[in-house]
Coordinates of C-alpha atoms in Angstrom, one line a residue:
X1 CA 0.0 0.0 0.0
X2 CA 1.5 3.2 -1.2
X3 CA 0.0 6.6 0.4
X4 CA 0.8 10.1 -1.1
X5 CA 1.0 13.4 0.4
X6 CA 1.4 16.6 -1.0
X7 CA 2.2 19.9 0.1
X8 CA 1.1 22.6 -2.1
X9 CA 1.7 26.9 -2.8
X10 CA -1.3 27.5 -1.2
X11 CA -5.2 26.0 -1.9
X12 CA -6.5 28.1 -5.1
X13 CA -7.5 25.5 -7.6
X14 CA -6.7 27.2 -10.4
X15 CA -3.5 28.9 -9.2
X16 CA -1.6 26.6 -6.9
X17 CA 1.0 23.6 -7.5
X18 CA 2.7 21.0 -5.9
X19 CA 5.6 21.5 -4.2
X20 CA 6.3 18.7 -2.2
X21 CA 5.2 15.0 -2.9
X22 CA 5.8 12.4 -0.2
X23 CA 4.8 8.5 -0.7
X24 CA 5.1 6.0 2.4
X25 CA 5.6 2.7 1.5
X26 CA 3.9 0.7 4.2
X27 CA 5.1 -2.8 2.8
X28 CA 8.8 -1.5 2.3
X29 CA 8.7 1.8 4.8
X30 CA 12.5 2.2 4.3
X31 CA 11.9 2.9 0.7
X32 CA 9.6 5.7 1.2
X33 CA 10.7 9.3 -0.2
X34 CA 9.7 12.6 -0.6
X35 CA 11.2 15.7 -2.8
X36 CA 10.9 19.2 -3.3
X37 CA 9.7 20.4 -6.8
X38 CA 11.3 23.3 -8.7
X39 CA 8.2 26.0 -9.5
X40 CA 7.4 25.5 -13.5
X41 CA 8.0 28.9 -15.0
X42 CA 4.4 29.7 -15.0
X43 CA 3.7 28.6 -11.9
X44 CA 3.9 32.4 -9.5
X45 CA 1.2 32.2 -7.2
X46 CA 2.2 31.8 -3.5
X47 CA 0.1 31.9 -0.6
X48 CA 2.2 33.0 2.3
X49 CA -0.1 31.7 5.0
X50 CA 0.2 28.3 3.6
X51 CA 4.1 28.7 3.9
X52 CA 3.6 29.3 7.4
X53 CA 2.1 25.9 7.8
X54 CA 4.3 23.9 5.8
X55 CA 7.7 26.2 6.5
X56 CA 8.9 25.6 2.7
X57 CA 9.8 28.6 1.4
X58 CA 10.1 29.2 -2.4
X59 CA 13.9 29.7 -2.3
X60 CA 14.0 26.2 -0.9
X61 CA 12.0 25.1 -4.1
X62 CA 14.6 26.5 -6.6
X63 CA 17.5 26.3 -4.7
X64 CA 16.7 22.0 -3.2
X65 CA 13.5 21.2 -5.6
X66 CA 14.1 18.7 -8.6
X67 CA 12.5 19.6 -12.0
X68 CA 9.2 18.7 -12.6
X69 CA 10.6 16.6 -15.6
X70 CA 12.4 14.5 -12.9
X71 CA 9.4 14.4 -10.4
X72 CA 7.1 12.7 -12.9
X73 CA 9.6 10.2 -13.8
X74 CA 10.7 9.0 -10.0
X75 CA 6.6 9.3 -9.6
X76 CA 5.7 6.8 -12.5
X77 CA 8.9 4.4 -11.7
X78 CA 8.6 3.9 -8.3
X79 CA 5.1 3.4 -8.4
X80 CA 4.7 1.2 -11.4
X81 CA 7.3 -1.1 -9.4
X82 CA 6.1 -1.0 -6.2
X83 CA 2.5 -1.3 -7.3
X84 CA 2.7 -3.2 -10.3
X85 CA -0.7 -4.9 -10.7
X86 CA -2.6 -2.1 -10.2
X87 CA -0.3 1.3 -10.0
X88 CA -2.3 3.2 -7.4
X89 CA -1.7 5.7 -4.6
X90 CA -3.9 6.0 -1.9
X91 CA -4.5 9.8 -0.5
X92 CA -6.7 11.4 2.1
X93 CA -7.5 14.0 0.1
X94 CA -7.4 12.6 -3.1
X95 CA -9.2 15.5 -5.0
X96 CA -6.2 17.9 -4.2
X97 CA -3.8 15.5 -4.9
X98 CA -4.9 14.3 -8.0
X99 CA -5.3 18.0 -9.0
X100 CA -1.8 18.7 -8.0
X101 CA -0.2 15.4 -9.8
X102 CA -2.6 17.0 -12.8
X103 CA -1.1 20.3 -12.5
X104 CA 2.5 18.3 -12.7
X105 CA 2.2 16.0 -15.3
X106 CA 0.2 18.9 -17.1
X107 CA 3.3 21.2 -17.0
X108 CA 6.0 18.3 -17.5
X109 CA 3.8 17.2 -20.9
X110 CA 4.2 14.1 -19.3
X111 CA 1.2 11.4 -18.8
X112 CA 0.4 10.0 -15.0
X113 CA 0.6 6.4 -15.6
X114 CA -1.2 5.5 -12.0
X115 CA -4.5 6.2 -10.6
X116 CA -4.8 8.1 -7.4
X117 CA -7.4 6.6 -5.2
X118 CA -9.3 7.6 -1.3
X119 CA -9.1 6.3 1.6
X120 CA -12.5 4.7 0.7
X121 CA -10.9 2.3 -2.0
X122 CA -9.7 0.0 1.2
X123 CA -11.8 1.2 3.9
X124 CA -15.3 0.5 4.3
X125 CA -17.7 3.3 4.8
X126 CA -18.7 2.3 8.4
X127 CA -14.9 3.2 9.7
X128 CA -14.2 5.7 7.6
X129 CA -15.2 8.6 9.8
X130 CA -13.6 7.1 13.1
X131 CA -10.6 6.9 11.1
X132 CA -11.0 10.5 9.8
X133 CA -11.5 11.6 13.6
X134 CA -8.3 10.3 14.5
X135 CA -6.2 11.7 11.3
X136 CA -7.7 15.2 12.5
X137 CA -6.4 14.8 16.3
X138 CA -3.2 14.2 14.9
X139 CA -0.7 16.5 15.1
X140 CA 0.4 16.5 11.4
X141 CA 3.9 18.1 10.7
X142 CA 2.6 19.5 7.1
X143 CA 5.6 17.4 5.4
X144 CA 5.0 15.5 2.6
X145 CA 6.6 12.2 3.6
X146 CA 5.7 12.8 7.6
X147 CA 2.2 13.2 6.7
X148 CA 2.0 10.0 4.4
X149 CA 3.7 8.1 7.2
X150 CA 1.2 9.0 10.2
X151 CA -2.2 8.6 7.5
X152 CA -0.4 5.1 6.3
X153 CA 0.8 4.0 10.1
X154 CA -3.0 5.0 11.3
X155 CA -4.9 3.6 8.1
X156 CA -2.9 0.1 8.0
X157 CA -4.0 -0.4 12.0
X158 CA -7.9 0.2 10.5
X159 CA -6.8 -2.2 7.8
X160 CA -5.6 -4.9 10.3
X161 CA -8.2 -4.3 12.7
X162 CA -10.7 -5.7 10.0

């Protein structure tokens, strides 16, 4: 089971972009990565407050971040060989993410060859919100790969529990 996270320039749907992705590998949790994207050239919106919750500033973007060229790629190979059947990442917000990875692949003029998929794929309904509950008590760092860990550690106890 592979669970994204991303962090983002702010929440505007038609204005902000990935800069972070983080996947948690719950079979193979040593494998599990995360990387800073370089902003596209069109991509200029920044939402300040939302820098203040993640603390990634754009400087740390251009200056740390990996071209969106290069994010794609370790996106589709890892994914494709850790999830081969069925290449599939499972997100708590899967909207946003999938709109992010959209945004991405969109600008890279690359194709997204997995499917991004809710918590609902491989948690029935009737535990869903308890599960919710607990994600929002937690006291999430707003790191790509720190939040994928705590939503994959708390979902695969659900998924055990069954």
């Amino acid at each position: 089971m592979l669970i994204i996270d991303i962090e983002a320039s702010g929440l505007h749907p038609d204005h902000s972009y990935p800069i972070e992705v983080g996947i948690y590998n719950a079979a193979k949790p040593d494998s599990s990565f995360s990387f800073l994207i370089q902003p596209h050239a069109d991509w200029s919106y920044w939402d300040e407050c939302a820098e203040e919750i993640h603390g990634i500033s754009r400087t740390d973007l251009e200056t740390d971040g990996i071209t969106i060229e290069t994010a794609c790629d370790r996106l589709n190979h890892y994914i494709r060989l850790h999830s081969p059947e069925q290449p599939s990442v499972i997100s708590d917000a899967p909207d946003f993410d999938f709109m992010w990875l959209r945004c991405l692949f969109n600008a890279a003029g690359q194709r997204m060859q997995f499917k991004v998929a809710g918590i609902d794929s491989v948690l029935e309904a009737s535990r869903q919100a308890t599960l919710f509950g607990e994600l929002e008590r937690q006291e999430m760092p707003h790191r790509a790969l720190a939040d994928a860990r705590i939503i994959g550690e708390i979902l695969q106890g659900y998924l055990i529990q069954r």
